[in-house]
Coordinates of C-alpha atoms and ligand atoms in Angstrom, one line a residue:
X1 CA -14.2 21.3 -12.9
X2 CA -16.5 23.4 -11.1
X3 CA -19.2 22.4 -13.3
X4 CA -18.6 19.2 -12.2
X5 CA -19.8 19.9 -8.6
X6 CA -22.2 22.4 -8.8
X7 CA -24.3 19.9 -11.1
X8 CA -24.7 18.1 -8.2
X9 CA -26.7 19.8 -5.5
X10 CA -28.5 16.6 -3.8
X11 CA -26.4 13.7 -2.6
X12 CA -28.8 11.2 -3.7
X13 CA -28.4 12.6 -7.3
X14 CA -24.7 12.5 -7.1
X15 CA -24.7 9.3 -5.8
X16 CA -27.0 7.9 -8.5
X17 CA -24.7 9.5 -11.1
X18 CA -21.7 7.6 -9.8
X19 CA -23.1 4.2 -10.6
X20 CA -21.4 2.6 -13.8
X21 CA -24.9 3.0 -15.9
X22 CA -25.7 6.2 -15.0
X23 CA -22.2 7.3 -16.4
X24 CA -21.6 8.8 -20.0
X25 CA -19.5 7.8 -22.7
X26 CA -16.7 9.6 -21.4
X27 CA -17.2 7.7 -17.7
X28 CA -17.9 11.2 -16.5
X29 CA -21.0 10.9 -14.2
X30 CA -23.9 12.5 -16.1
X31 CA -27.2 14.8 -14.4
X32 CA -30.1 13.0 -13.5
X33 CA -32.3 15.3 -11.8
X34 CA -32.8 18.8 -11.5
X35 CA -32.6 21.7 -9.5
X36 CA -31.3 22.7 -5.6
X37 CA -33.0 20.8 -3.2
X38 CA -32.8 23.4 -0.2
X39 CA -30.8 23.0 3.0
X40 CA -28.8 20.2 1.0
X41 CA -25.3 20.9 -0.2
X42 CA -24.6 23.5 -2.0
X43 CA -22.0 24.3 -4.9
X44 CA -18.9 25.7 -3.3
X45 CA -17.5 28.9 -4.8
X46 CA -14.3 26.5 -4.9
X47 CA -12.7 23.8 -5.0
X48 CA -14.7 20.8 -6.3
X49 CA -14.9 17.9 -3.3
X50 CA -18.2 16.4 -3.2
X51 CA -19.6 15.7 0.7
X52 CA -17.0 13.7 2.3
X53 CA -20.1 10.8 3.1
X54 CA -19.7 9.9 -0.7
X55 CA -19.7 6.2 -1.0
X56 CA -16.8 4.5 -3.4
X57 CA -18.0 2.4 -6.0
X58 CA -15.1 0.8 -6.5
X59 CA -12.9 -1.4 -4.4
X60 CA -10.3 0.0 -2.8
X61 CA -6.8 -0.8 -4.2
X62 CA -4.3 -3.0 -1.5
X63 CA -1.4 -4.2 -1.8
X64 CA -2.9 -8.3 -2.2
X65 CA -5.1 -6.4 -5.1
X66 CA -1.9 -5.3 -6.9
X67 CA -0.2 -8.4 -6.5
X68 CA -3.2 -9.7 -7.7
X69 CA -4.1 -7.8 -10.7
X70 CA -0.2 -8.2 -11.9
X71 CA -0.5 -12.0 -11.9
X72 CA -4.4 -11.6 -13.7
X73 CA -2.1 -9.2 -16.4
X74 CA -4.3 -6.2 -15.7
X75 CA -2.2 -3.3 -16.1
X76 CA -1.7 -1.3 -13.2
X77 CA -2.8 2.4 -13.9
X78 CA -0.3 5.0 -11.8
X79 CA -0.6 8.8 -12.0
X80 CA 1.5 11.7 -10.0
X81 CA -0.9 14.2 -7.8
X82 CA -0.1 17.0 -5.5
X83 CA -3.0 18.1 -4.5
X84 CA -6.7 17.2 -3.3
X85 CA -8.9 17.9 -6.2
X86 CA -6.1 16.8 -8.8
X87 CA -6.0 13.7 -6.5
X88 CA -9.5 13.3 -6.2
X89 CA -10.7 13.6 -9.9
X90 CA -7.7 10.8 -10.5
X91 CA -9.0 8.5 -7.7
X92 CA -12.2 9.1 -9.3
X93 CA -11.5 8.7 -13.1
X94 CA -10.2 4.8 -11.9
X95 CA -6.5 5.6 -11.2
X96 CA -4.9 2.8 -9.7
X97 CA -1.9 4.0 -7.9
X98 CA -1.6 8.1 -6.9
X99 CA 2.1 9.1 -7.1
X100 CA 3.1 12.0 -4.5
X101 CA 6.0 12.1 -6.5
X102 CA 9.4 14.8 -5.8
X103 CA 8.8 15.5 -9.2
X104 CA 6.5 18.3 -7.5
X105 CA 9.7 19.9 -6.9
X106 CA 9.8 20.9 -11.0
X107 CA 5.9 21.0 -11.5
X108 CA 4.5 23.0 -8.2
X109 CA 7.8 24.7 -6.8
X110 CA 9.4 25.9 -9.7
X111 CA 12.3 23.9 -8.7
X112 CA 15.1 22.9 -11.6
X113 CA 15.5 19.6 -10.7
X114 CA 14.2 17.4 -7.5
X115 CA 17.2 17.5 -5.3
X116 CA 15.9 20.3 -3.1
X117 CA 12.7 19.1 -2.2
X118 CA 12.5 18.5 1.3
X119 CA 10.8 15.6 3.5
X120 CA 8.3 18.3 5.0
X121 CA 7.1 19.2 1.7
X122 CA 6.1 16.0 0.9
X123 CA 4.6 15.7 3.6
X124 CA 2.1 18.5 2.8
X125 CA 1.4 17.1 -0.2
X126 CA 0.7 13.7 0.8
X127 CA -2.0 15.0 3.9
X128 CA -3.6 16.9 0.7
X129 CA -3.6 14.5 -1.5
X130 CA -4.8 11.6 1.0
X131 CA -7.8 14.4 2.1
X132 CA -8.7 14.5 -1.6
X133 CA -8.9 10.7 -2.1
X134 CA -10.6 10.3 0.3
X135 CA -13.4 12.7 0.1
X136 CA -14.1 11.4 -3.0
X137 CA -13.9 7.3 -4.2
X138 CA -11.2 6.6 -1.3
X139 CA -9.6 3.5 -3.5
X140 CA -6.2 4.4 -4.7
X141 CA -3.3 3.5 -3.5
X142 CA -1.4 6.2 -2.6
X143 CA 2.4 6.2 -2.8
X144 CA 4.5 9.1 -1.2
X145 CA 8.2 9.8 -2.1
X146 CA 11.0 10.0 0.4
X147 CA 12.7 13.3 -1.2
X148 CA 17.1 13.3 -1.5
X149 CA 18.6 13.3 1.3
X150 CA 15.7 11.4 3.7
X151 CA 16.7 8.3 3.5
X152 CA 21.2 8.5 2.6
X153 CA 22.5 8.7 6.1
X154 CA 21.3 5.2 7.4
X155 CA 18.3 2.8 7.5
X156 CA 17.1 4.2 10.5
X157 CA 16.7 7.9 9.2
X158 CA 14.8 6.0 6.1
X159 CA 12.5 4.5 8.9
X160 CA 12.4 7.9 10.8
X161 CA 11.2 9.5 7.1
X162 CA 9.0 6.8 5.5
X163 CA 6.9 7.2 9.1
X164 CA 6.5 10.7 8.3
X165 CA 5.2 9.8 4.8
X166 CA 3.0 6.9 6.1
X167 CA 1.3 9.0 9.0
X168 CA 0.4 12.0 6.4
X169 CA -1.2 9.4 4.7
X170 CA 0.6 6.9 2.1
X171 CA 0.0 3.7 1.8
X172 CA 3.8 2.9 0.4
X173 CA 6.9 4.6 -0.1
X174 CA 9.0 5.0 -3.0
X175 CA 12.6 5.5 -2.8
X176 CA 14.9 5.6 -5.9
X177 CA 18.4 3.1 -6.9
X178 CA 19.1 0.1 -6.4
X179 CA 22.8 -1.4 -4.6
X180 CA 23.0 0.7 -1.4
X181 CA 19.4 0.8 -0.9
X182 CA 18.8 -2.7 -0.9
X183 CA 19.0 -3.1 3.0
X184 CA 17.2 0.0 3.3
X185 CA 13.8 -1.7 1.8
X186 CA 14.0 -5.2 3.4
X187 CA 14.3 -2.7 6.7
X188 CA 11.4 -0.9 5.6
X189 CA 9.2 -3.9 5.1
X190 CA 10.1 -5.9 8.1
X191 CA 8.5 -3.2 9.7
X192 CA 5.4 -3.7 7.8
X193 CA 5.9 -0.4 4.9
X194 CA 5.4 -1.1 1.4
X195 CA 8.3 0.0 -0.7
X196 CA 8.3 0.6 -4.3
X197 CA 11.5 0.6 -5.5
X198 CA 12.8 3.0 -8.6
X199 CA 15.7 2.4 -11.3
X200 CA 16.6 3.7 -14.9
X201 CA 16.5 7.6 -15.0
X202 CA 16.7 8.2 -11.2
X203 CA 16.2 12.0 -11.1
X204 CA 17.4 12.7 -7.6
X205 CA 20.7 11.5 -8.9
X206 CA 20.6 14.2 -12.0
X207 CA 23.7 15.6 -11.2
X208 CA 26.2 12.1 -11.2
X209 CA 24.0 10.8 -14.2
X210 CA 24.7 13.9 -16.3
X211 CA 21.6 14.5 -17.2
X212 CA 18.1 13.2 -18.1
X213 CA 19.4 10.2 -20.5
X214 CA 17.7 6.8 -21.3
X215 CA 19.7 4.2 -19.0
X216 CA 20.6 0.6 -19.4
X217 CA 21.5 1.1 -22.8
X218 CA 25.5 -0.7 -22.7
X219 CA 25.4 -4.2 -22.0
X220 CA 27.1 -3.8 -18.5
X221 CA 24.5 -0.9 -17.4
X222 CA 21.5 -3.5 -18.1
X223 CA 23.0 -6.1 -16.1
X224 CA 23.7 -3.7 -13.0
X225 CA 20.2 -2.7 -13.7
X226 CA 19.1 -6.6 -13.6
X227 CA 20.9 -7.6 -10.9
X228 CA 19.7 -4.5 -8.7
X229 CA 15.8 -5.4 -9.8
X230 CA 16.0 -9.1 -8.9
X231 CA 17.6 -7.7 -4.9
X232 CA 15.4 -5.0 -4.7
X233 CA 12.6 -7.7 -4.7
X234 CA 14.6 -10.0 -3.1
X235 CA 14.1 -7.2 -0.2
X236 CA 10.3 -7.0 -0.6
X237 CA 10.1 -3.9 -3.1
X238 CA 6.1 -4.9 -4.3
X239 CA 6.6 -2.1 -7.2
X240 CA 9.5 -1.2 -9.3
X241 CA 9.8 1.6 -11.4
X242 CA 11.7 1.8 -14.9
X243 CA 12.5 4.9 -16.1
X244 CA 13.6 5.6 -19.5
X245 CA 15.2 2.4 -19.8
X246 CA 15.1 0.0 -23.3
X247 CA 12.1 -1.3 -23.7
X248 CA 13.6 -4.2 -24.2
X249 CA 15.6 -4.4 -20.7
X250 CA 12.3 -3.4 -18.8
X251 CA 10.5 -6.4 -20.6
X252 CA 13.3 -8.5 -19.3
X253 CA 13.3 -7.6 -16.1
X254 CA 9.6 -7.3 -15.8
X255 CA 9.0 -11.1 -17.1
X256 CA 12.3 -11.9 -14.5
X257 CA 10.6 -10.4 -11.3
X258 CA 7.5 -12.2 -10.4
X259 CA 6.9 -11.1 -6.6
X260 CA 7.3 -7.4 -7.5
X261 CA 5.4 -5.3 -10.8
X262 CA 7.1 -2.8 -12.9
X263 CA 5.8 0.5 -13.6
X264 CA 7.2 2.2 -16.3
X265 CA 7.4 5.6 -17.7
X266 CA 9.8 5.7 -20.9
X267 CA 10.2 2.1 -21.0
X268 CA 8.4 0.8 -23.3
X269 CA 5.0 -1.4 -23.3
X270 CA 5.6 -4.8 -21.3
X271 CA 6.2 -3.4 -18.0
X272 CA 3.2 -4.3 -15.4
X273 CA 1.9 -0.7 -15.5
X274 CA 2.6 2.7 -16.5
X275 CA 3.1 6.0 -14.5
X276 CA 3.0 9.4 -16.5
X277 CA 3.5 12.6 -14.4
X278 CA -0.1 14.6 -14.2
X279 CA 0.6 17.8 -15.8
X280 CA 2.6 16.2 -18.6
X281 CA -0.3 14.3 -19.9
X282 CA -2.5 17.7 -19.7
X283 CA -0.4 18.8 -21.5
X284 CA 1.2 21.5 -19.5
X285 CA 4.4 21.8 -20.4
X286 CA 5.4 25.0 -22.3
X287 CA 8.9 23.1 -23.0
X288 CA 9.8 20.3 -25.2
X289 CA 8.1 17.3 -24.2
X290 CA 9.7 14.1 -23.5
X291 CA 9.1 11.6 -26.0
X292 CA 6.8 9.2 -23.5
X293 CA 4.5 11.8 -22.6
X294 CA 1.5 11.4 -24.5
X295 CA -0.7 14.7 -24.0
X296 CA -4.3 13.2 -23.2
X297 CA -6.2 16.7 -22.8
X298 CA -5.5 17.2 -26.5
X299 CA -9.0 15.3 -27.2
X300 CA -10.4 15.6 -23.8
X301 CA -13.2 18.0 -23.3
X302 CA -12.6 17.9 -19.3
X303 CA -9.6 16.7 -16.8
X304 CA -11.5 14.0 -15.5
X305 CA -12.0 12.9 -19.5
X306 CA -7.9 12.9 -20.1
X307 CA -7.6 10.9 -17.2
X308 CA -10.3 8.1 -17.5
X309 CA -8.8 8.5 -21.1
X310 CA -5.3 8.0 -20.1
X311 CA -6.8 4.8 -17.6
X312 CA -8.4 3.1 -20.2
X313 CA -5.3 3.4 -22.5
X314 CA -3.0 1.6 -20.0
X315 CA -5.5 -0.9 -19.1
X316 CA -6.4 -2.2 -23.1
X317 CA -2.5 -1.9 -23.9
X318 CA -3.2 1.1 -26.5
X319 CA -0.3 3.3 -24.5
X320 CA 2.4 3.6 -24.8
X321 CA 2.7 2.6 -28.4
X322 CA 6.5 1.9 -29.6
X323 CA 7.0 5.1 -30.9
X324 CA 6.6 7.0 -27.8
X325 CA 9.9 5.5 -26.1
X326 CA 11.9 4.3 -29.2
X327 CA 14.7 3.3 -27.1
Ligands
LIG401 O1 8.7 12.0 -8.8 C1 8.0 11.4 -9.6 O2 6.9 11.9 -10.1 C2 8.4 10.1 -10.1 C3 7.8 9.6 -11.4 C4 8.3 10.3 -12.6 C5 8.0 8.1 -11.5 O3 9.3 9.6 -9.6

């Protein structure tokens, strides 16, 4: 990573290196000059931001170019970040959508589950990661999660929390089940904040589900879990997580809803996009891995690599394959 900045000691030169044909076969830009100009930018002993006068080379991503790119059947590419440089290489390697997901509880608190992650930390985390997209590319979307217990007591504490996420930075909120929280998103969007919605394995609910298990499975789970899709739409949810549902079910509901896009992440390959959580597909996990995770460092020489790796799979269809939800 540092290499990757302190190759670049002009602007002009980085700049160059960031249009598509001065890039390498890996998409990761390439030299093309030489030496410190003096006065000019200097590598920074660390982190990796470039200048914050960067221009993006790509177009930003809205909520009309999701909507868009789900009816075109481009695959939307969504990725968990926590902080600015993780953020920043994503936004760079062509991530879609940046998740500031609770799962930062487990990966950056040591945390054993999500529950206790508090609004206030995601806040942080969303001002970081916002700073680092935008120093950089400044195109993904960028979603931040309203942590257990933000948004249970009433529709107006959701409000009261989704502002703090929206100020800090996020484009959209995500808030997980469906049922109950039905009145909480149409509430949400009348007041003119995205909502992606989140059903399946909903992790802030660990402790009534009994565990990490695939859901949907009996016949009367998937239609609960069809029913609560088509409202949370209904309410103006413009994305909709599956997790660890059938991949049949997802496929279902994905061809049902056509005003909102599923993302999946262990539900097999005919949702409108996938999510994978960043340190799982670097492979940092010391534990067993799920099943879905596909470790995309394994034949990456760099991070940004993995990730334009783990882009281009989602994009041409090539992940997940079947065996990597088998549910
Ligand atoms: O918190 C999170 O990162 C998530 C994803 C796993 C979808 O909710």
């Amino acid at each position: 990573m540092l290499e990757f900045v302190a190759r670049f000691t002009d602007e002009d030169e980085m700049n160059a290196a960031r249009k598509p044909e001065n890039r390498g076969a890996a998409g990761r830009p390439e030299q093309t000059g030489s030496g410190t100009t003096p006065g000019r930018a200097d590598a920074t002993p660390y982190g990796t931001l470039p200048p914050a006068s960067s221009p993006a080379t790509r177009k930003p991503v809205s909520l009309p170019r999701l909507t868009e790119m789900r009816a075109r059947g481009e695959k939307i590419a969504m990725l968990t970040a926590y902080d600015a440089t993780f953020a920043a290489v994503a936004d760079a390697a062509g991530v879609d959508c940046i998740l500031v997901g609770d799962s930062l509880g487990m990966v950056c608190q040591g945390l054993s589950s999500t529950v206790a992650v508090t609004l206030e930390a995601m806040r942080y985390h969303v001002e970081c990661v916002t700073r680092g997209v935008r120093r950089v590319q400044g195109t993904a979307w960028i979603i931040g999660d309203l942590p257990f217990g933000s948004y249970h007591e009433s529709r107006e504490q959701a409000l009261r929390s989704a502002i703090v996420l929206m100020q800090a930075g996020a484009h959209m909120v995500k808030l997980e089940g469906g049922g109950w929280t039905t009145e909480i998103v149409s509430f949400l969007v009348e007041r003119g904040i995205p909502v992606c919605a989140h059903l399946g394995l909903t992790p802030q609910t660990v402790h009534a589900l009994g565990g990490y298990r695939v859901q949907g499975r009996s016949d009367e789970a998937a239609a609960v879990l069809r029913a609560q899709a088509r409202e949370l739409q209904d309410a103006g949810a413009s994305l909709l997580v599956l997790e660890m549902v059938p991949a049949r079910l997802s496929a279902e509901v994905t061809a049902a809803l056509a005003r909102c896009a599923t993302i999946g992440i262990g539900a097999g390959r005919d949702t409108a996009g996938q999510v994978l959580v960043l340190h799982d597909m670097l492979g940092m996990n010391l534990g067993k891995m799920a099943r879905f995770v596909r470790d995309f460092m394994a034949d990456s020489s760099s991070v940004y690599g993995a990730i334009a790796t783990y882009v281009a799979a989602v994009k041409d269809g090539s992940f997940p394959v079947d065996a990597e939800h088998a549910w």
